[in-house]
């Protein structure tokens, strides 16, 4: 159960970071949720990319650990 929650959180970070980065690349002035962040475009695109990387790592590791548990996912 713990690994399922971690996978969900990882994928959520991946999706939110990915869509935010794409939105920033299309419209540089639309910072979305990160409008409060100082630093403008560079800071917000960096935060989005970091969220994507963290999401991939968390979801990947949770998937690997879940596969190690006996009787879980083939």
XYZ file of C-alpha atoms in Angstrom:
74
model
C 0.000 0.000 0.000
C 2.839 2.391 0.849
C 4.417 1.905 -2.572
C 1.103 2.489 -4.326
C 0.755 5.863 -2.609
C 4.341 6.765 -3.508
C 3.704 5.816 -7.134
C 0.598 8.006 -7.227
C 2.476 10.950 -5.711
C 5.368 10.473 -8.132
C 3.097 10.382 -11.165
C 1.187 13.427 -9.892
C 4.457 15.378 -9.604
C 5.442 14.207 -13.067
C 2.156 15.318 -14.609
C 1.971 18.670 -12.816
C 5.594 19.482 -13.543
C 5.308 18.435 -17.163
C 2.177 20.392 -17.911
C 3.545 23.417 -16.086
C 6.789 23.321 -18.055
C 4.943 23.018 -21.355
C 2.634 25.896 -20.406
C 5.662 28.033 -19.484
C 7.369 27.257 -22.786
C 4.273 28.218 -24.778
C 3.393 31.354 -22.779
C 6.333 32.766 -20.810
C 4.127 35.210 -18.875
C 1.725 32.568 -17.509
C 3.471 31.231 -14.408
C 0.357 29.458 -13.095
C 0.811 28.085 -9.576
C 4.329 29.489 -9.413
C 3.330 33.098 -10.065
C 4.447 34.054 -6.554
C 7.971 32.731 -7.160
C 10.609 35.446 -7.667
C 13.005 34.974 -10.554
C 10.616 34.958 -13.463
C 10.727 32.450 -16.283
C 14.061 30.832 -15.399
C 13.074 30.078 -11.815
C 9.640 28.704 -12.627
C 10.813 26.501 -15.513
C 13.574 25.152 -13.262
C 11.064 24.279 -10.537
C 8.836 22.518 -13.079
C 11.732 20.480 -14.465
C 12.883 19.553 -10.948
C 9.313 18.423 -10.144
C 9.339 16.192 -13.238
C 12.684 14.642 -12.286
C 11.622 14.044 -8.675
C 8.331 12.551 -9.872
C 10.115 10.129 -12.202
C 12.554 9.049 -9.494
C 9.874 8.576 -6.818
C 7.495 6.682 -9.111
C 10.288 4.518 -10.518
C 11.710 3.545 -7.167
C 8.257 2.848 -5.733
C 7.488 0.636 -8.725
C 10.735 -1.271 -8.241
C 10.150 -1.782 -4.517
C 6.564 -2.906 -5.146
C 7.824 -5.536 -7.584
C 10.229 -6.835 -4.926
C 7.401 -7.512 -2.487
C 6.424 -11.168 -2.792
C 3.063 -11.684 -4.452
C 2.867 -8.191 -5.917
C 2.722 -7.234 -9.591
C 4.360 -9.421 -12.148
